[in-house]
Structures are given as structure tokens and as C-alpha cells.
PDB file of C-alpha atoms and ligand atoms in Angstrom:
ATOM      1  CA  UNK P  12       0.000   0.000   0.000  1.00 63.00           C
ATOM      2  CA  UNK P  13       1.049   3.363  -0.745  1.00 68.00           C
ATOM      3  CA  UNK P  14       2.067   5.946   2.109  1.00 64.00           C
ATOM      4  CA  UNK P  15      -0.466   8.437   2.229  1.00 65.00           C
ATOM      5  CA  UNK P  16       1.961  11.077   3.664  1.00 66.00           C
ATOM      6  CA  UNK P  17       5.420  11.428   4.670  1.00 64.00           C
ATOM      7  CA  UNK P  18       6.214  10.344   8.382  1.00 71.00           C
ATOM      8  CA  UNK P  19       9.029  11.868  10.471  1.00 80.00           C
ATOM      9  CA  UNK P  20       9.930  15.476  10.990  1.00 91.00           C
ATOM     10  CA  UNK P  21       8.490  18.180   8.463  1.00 94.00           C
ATOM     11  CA  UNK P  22      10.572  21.195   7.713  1.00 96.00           C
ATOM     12  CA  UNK P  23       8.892  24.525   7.882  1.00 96.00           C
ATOM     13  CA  UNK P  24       9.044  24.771   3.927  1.00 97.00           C
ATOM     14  CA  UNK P  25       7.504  21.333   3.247  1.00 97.00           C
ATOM     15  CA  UNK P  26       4.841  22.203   5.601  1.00 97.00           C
ATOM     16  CA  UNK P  27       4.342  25.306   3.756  1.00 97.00           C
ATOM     17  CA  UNK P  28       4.281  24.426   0.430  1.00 98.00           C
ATOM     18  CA  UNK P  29       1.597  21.646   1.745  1.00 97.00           C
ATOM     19  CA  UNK P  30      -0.352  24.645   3.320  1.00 98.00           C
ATOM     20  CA  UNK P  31      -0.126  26.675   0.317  1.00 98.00           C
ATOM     21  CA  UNK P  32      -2.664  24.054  -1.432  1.00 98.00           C
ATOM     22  CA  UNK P  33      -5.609  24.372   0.969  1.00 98.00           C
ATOM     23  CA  UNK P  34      -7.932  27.468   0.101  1.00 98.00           C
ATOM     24  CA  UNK P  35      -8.743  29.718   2.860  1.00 98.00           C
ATOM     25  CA  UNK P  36     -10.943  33.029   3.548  1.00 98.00           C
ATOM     26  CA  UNK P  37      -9.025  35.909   3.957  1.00 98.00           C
ATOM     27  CA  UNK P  38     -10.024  37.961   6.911  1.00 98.00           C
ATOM     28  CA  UNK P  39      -8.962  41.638   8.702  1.00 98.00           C
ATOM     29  CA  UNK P  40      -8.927  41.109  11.856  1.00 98.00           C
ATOM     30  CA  UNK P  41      -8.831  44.211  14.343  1.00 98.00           C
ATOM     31  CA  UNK P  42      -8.998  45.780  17.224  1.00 98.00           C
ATOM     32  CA  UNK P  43      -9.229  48.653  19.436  1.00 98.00           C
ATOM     33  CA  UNK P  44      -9.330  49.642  22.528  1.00 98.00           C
ATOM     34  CA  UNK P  45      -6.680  51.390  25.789  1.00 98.00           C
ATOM     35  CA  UNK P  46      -3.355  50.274  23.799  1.00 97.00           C
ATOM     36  CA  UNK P  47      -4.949  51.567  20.111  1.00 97.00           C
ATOM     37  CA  UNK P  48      -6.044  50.514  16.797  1.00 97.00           C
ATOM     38  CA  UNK P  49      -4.390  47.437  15.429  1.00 97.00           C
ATOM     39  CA  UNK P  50      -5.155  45.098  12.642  1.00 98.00           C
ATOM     40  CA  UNK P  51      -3.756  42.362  10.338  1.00 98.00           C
ATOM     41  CA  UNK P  52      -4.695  39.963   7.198  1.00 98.00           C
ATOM     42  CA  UNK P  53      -5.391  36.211   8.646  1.00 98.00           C
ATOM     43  CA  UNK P  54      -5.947  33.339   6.781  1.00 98.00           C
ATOM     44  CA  UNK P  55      -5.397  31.330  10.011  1.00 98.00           C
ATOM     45  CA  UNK P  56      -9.408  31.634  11.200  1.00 98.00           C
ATOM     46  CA  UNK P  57     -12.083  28.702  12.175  1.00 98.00           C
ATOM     47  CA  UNK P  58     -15.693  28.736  13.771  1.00 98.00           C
ATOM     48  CA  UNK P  59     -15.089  26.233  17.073  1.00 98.00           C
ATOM     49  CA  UNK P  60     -18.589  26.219  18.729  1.00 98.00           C
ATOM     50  CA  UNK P  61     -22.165  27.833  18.433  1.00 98.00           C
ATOM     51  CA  UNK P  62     -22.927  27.520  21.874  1.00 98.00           C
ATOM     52  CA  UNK P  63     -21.547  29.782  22.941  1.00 98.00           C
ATOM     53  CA  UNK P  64     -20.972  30.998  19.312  1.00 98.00           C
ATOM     54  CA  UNK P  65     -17.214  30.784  19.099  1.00 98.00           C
ATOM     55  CA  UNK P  66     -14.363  31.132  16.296  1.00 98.00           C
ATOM     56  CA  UNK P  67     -10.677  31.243  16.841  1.00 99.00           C
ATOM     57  CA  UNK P  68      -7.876  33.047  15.279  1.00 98.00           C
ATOM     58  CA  UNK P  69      -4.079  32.425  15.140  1.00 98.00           C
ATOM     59  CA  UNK P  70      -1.812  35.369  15.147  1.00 98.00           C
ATOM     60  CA  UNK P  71       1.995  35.416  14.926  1.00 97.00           C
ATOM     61  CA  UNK P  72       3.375  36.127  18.511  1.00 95.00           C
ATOM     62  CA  UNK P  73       5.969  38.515  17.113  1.00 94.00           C
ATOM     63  CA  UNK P  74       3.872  40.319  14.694  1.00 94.00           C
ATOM     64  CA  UNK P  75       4.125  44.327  15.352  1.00 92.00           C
ATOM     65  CA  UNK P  76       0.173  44.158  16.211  1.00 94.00           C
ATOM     66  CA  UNK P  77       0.251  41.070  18.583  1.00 94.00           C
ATOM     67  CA  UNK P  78       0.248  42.995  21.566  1.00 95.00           C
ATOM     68  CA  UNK P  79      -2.283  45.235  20.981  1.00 97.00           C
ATOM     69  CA  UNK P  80      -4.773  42.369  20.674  1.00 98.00           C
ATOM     70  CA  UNK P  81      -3.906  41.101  23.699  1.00 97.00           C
ATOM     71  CA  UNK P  82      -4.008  44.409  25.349  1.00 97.00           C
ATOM     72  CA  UNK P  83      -7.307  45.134  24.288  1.00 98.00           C
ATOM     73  CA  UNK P  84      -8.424  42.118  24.784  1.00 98.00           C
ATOM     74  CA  UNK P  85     -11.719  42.661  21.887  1.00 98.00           C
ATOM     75  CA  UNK P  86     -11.077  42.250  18.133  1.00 98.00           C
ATOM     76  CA  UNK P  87     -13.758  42.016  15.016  1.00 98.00           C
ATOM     77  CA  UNK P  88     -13.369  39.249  12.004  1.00 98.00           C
ATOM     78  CA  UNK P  89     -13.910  40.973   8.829  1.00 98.00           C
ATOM     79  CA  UNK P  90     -14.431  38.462   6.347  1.00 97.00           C
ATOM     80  CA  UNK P  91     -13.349  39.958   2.556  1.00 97.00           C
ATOM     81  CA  UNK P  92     -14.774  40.209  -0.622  1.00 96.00           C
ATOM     82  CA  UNK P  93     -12.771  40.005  -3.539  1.00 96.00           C
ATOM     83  CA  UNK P  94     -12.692  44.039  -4.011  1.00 96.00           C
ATOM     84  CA  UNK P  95     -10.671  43.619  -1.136  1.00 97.00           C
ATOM     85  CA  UNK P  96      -7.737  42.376  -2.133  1.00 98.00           C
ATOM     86  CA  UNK P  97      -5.565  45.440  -2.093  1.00 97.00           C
ATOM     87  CA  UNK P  98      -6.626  46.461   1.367  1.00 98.00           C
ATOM     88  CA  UNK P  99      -5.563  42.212   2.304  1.00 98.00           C
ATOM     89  CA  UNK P 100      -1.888  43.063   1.193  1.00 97.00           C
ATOM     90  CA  UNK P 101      -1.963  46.557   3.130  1.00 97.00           C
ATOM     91  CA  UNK P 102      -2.811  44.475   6.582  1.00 98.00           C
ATOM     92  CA  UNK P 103      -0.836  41.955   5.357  1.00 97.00           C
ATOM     93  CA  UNK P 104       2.272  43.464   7.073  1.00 86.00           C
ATOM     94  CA  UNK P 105       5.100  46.253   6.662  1.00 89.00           C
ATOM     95  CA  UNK P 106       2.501  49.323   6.390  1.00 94.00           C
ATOM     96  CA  UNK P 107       1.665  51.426   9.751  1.00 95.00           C
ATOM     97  CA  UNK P 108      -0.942  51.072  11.467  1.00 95.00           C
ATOM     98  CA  UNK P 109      -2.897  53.912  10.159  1.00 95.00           C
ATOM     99  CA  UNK P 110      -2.114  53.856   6.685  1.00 96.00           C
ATOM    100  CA  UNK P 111      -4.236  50.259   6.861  1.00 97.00           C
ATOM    101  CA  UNK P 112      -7.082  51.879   8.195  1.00 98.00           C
ATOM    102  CA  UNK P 113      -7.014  54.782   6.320  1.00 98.00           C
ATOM    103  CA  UNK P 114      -7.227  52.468   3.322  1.00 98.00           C
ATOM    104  CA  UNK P 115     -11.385  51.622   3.940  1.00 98.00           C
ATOM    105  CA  UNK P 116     -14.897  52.717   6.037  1.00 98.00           C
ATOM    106  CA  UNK P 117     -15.490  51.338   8.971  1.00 98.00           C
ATOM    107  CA  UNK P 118     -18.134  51.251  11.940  1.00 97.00           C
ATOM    108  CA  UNK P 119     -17.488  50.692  15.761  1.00 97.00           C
ATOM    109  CA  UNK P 120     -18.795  47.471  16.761  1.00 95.00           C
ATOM    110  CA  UNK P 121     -20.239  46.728  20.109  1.00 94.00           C
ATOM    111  CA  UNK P 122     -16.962  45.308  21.436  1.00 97.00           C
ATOM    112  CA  UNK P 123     -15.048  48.420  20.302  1.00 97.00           C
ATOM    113  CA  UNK P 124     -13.163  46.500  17.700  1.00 98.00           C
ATOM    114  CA  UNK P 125     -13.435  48.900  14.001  1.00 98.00           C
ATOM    115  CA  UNK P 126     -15.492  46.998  11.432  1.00 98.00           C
ATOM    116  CA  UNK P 127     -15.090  46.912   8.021  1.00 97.00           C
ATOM    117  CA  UNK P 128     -17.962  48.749   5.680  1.00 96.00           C
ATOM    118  CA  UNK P 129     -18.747  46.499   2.983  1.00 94.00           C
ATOM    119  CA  UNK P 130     -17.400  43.441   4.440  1.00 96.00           C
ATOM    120  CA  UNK P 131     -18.856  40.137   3.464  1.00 95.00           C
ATOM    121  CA  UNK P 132     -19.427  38.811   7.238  1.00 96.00           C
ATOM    122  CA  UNK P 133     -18.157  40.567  10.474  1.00 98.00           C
ATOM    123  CA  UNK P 134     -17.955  38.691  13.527  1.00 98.00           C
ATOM    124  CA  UNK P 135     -17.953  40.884  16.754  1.00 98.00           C
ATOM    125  CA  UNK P 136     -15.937  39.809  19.641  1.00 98.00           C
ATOM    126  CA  UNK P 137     -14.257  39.397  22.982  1.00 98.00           C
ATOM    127  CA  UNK P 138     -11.201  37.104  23.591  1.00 98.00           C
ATOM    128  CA  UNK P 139     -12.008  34.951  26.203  1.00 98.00           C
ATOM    129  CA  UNK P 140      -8.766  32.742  26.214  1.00 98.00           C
ATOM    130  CA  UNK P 141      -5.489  32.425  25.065  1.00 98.00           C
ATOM    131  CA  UNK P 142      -3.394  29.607  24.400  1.00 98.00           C
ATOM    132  CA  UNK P 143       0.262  29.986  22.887  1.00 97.00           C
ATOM    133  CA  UNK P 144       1.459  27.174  20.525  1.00 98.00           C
ATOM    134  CA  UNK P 145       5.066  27.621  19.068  1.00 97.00           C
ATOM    135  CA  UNK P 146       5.084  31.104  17.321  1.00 97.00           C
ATOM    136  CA  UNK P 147       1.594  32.445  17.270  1.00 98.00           C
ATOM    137  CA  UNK P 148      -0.889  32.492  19.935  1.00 97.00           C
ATOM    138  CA  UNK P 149      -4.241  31.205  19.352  1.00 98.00           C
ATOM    139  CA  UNK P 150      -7.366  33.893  20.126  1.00 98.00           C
ATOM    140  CA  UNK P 151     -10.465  32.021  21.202  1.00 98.00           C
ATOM    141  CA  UNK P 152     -13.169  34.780  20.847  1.00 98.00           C
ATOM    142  CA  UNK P 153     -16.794  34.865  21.744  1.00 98.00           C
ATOM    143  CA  UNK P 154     -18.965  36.256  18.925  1.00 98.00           C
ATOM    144  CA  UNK P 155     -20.917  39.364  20.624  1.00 96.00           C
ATOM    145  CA  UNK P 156     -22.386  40.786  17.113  1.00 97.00           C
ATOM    146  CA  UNK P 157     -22.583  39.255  13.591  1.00 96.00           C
ATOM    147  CA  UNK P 158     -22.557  41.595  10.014  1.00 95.00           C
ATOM    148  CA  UNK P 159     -23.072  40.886   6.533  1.00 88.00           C
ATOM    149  CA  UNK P 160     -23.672  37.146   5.362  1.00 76.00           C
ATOM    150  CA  UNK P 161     -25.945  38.733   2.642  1.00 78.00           C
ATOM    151  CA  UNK P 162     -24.301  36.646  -0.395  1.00 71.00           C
ATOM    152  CA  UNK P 163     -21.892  37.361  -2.757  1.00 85.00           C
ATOM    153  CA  UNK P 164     -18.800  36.832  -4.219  1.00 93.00           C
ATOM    154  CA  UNK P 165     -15.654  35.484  -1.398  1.00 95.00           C
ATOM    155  CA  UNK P 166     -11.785  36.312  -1.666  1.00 97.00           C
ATOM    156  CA  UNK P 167      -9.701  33.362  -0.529  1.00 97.00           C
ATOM    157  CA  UNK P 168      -5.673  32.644  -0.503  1.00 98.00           C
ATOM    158  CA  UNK P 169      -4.542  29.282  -2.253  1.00 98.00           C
ATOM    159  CA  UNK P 170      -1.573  28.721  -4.230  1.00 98.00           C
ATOM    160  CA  UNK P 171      -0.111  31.839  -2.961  1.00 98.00           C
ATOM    161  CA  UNK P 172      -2.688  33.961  -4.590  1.00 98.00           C
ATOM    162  CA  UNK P 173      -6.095  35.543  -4.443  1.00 98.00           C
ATOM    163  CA  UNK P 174      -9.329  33.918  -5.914  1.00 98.00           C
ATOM    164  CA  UNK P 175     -12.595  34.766  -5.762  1.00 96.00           C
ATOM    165  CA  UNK P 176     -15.547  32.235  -4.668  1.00 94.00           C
ATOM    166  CA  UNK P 177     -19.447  32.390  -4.768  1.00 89.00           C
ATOM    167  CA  UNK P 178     -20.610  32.831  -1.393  1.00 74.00           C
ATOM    168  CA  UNK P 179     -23.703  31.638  -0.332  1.00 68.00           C
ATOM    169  CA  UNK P 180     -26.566  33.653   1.491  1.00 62.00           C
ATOM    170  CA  UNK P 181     -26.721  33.327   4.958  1.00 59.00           C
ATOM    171  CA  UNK P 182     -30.476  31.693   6.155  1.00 55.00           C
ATOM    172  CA  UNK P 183     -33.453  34.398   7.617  1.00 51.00           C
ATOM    173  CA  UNK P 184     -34.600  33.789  11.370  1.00 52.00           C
TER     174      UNK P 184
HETATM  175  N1  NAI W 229      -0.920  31.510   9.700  1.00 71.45           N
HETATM  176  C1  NAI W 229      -0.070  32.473   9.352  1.00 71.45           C
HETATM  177  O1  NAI W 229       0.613  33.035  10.182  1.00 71.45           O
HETATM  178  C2  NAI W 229       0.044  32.885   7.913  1.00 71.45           C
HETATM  179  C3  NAI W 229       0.997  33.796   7.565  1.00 71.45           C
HETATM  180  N2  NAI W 229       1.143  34.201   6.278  1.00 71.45           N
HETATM  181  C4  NAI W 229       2.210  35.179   6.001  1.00 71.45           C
HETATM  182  O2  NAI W 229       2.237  35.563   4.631  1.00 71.45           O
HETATM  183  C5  NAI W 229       3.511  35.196   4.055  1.00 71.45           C
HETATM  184  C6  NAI W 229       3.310  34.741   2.628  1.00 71.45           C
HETATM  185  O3  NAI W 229       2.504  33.565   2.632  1.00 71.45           O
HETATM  186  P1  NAI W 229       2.392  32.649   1.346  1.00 71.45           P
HETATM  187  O4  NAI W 229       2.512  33.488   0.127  1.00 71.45           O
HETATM  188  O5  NAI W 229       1.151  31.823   1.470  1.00 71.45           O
HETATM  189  O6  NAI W 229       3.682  31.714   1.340  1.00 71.45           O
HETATM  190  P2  NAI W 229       4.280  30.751   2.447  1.00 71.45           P
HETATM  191  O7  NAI W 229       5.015  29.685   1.722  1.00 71.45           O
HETATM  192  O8  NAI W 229       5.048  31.507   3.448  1.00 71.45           O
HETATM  193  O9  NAI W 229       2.983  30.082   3.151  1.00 71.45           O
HETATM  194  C7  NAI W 229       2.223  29.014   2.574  1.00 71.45           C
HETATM  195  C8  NAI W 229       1.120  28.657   3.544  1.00 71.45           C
HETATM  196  O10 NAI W 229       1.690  28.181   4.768  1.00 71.45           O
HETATM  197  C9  NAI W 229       0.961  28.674   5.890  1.00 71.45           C
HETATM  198  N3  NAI W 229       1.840  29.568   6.676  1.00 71.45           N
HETATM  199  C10 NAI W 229       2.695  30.508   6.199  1.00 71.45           C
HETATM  200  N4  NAI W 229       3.377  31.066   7.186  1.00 71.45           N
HETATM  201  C11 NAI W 229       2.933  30.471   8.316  1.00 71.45           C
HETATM  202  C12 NAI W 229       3.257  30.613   9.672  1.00 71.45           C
HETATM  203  N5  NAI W 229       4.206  31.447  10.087  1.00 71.45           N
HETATM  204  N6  NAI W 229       2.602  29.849  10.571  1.00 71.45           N
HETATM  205  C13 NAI W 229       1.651  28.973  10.188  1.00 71.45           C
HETATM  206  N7  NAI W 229       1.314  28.779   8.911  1.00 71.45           N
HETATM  207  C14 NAI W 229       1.935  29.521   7.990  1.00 71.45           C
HETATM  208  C15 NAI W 229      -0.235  29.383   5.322  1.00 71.45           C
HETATM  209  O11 NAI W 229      -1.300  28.468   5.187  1.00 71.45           O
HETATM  210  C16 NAI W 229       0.255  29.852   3.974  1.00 71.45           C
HETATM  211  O12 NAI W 229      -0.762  30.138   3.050  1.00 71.45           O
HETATM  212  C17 NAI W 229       4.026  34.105   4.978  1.00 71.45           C
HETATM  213  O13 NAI W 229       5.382  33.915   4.906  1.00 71.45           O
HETATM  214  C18 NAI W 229       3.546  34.588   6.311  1.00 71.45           C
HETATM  215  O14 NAI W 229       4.401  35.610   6.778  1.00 71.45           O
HETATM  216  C19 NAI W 229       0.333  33.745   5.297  1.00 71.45           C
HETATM  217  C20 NAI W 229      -0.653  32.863   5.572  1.00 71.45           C
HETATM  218  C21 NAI W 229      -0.915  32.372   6.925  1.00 71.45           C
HETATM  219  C1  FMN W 230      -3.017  36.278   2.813  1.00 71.45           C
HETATM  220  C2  FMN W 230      -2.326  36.476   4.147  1.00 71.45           C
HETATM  221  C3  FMN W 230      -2.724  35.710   5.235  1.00 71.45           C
HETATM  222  C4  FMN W 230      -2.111  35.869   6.479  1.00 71.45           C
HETATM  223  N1  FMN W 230      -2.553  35.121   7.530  1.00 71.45           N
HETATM  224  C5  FMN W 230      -2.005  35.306   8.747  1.00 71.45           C
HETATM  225  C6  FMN W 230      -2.515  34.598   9.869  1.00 71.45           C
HETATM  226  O1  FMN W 230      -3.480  33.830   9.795  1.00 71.45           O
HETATM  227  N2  FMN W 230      -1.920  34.816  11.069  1.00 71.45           N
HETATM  228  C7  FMN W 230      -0.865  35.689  11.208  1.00 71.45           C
HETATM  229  O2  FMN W 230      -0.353  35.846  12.335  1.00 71.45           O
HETATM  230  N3  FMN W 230      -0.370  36.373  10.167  1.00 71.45           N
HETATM  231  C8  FMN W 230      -0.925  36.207   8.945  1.00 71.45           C
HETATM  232  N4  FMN W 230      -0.460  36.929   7.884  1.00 71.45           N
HETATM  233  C9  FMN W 230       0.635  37.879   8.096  1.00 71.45           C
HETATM  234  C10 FMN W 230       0.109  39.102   8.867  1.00 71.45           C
HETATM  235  O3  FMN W 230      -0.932  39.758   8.181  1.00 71.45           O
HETATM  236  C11 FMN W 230       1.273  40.064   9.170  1.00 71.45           C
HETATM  237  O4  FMN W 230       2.244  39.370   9.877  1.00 71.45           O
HETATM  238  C12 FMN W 230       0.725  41.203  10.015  1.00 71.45           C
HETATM  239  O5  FMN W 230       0.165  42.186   9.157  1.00 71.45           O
HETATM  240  C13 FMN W 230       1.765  41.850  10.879  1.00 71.45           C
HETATM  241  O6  FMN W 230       2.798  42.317  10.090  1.00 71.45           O
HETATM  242  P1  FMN W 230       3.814  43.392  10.712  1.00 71.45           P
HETATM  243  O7  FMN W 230       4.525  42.682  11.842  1.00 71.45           O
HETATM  244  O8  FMN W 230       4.705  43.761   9.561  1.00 71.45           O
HETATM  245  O9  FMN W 230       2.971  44.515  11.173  1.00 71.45           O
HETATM  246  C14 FMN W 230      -1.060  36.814   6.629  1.00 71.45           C
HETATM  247  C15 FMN W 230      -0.673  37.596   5.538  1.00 71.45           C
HETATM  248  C16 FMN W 230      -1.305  37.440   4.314  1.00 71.45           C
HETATM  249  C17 FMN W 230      -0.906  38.324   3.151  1.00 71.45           C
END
């Protein structure tokens, strides 16, 4: 029988390039609150739980904007659409802080966390726990307020680029 993957240690790069071929949203995720506005491009974002209604995200412990989140201790999900590619590469690291934001509207969200005009969901929220695996540190954040989810067309990241995806209307209550 074939070996369906290599065994032993994985280098960073094979990992990668393995990583590279699964599609992902691309999401804004920021904050504000007493240590400022922050915000960064994530691919690395998952719903855990709807009760209570949960989603995590994985942010690079060294990042310039890691603190802030932690500080803050709020952030909002902005999921993107695919007019929003530019603004992904501008919170996608090596631009200050406010030359992100001034890049796009946005709203204050109940948390406190800026969110994004025009986004294709938003997901409100306060971190409730933190756990730090190797490099990044992994947000668990209850969802406070949702936005969006009316339909359209998705960005995602795969194959080190940007596509665009239908997305699919979210159901009435
Ligand atoms: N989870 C993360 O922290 C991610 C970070 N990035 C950043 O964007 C840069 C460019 O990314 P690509 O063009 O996709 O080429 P790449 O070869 O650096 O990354 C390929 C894939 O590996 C994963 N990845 C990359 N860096 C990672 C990290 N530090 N920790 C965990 N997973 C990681 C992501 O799924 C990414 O799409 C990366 O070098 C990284 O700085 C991009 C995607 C996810
Ligand atoms: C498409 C894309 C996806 C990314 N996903 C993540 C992610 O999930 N987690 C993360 O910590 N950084 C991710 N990054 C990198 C951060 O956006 C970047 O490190 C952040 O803006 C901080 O950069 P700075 O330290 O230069 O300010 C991603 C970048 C891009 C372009």
C-alpha cells in the first residue's frame, strides 16, 4: 500500500508548500481599545462552537500588532470580498498602522473593535482565552455581534494567490 503522507519530521518549507494548497478566507482582523487601533490579514481563522458561538484566530506572537490584541483584549473578524484584495496586502504586514485603516470605512462594533464597511461577514468579539502554541498564539473569541452574510462573491488565498468564490446567502430567522 502506498504511504499516504510522509512520516518523520516536516521542515517549515515542506509544511508550507503543503499549506499553500488548501484554500482559505481571507479575513482583517482588528482591534481597538486602551493600547490603540491594530489590525492584520489572517488566513489562520475557524468557527469552534455555536454555543456559545465561538471562532478562533491564530496570530503570529511577534507580529508588530500582537500585543495590541492582547491588550485590548476585543477584536472584530472581517471576512473579505474580492474588491478587497488590495486592502488584504496593506494588513498583510510592513505598512503602519494607520495607513491600513485609512485604506477603507469602517463602523465601531459593540466590542469596540473597528469593522469593516462592505465586508462580506463581520464577527464581533471578545477574547475569552489564550493559548500559545510555538510562534503564534491562538485567540479564542466569543462572537458578541454578527454583520453581513448577505451573499456574494468570497476572496480566498490558495496557491499563494487571491481567488474569488461564490458565497452563499446566509439563512433568515
Ligand atoms: N498563519 C499564518 O501566520 C500565515 C501567515 N502568512 C504570512 O504571509 C507570508 C506569505 O505567505 P504565502 O505566500 O502563502 O507563502 P508561504 O510559503 O510563506 O505560506 C504558505 C502557507 O503556509 C501557511 N503559513 C505561512 N506562514 C505560516 C506561519 N508562520 N505559521 C503557520 N502557517 C503559515 C499558510 O497556510 C500559507 O498560506 C508568509 O510567509 C507569512 O508571513 C500567510 C498565511 C498564513
Ligand atoms: C493572505 C495572508 C494571510 C495571512 N494570515 C495570517 C494569519 O493567519 N496569522 C498571522 O499571524 N499572520 C498572517 N499573515 C501575516 C500578517 O498579516 C502580518 O504578519 C501582520 O500584518 C503583521 O505584520 P507586521 O509585523 O509587519 O505589522 C497573513 C498575511 C497574508 C498576506
Amino acid at each position: 500500500m502506498d504511504k499516504a503522507a510522509d512520516a518523520g519530521p516536516i521542515s517549515k518549507e515542506r509544511y508550507r508548500d503543503a499549506m499553500a494548497a488548501v484554500a482559505a478566507a481571507v479575513n482583517v482582523v482588528t482591534t481597538d481599545g486602551p493600547a490603540g487601533r491594530a489590525g492584520f490579514t489572517a488566513t489562520a481563522v475557524c468557527s469552534v462552537t455555536d454555543a456559545p458561538p465561538t471562532l478562533l484566530v491564530c496570530v503570529k506572537r511577534d507580529s508588530s500588532v500582537g500585543e495590541a490584541f492582547h491588550a485590548n483584549g476585543v477584536l472584530c473578524v472581517n471576512t473579505l470580498a474580492p474588491e478587497h484584495e488590495t486592502l488584504s496586502n496593506l494588513f498583510g504586514g510592513r505598512t503602519p498602522v494607520e495607513e491600513r485603516f485609512a485604506a477603507a470605512d469602517w463602523i465601531i462594533g459593540p466590542s469596540g473593535a473597528p469593522v469593516l464597511k462592505g465586508a462580506l461577514a463581520s464577527f464581533d468579539c471578545k477574547i475569552s482565552s489564550i493559548v500559545d502554541v510555538g510562534t503564534h498564539a491562538v485567540l479564542f473569541c466569543e462572537v458578541l455581534g454578527v454583520g453581513g452574510g448577505e451573499g456574494r462573491e468570497g476572496l480566498i488565498y490558495v496557491g499563494r494567490r487571491y481567488d474569488t468564490v461564490t458565497a452563499f446567502a446566509m439563512a433568515a430567522e
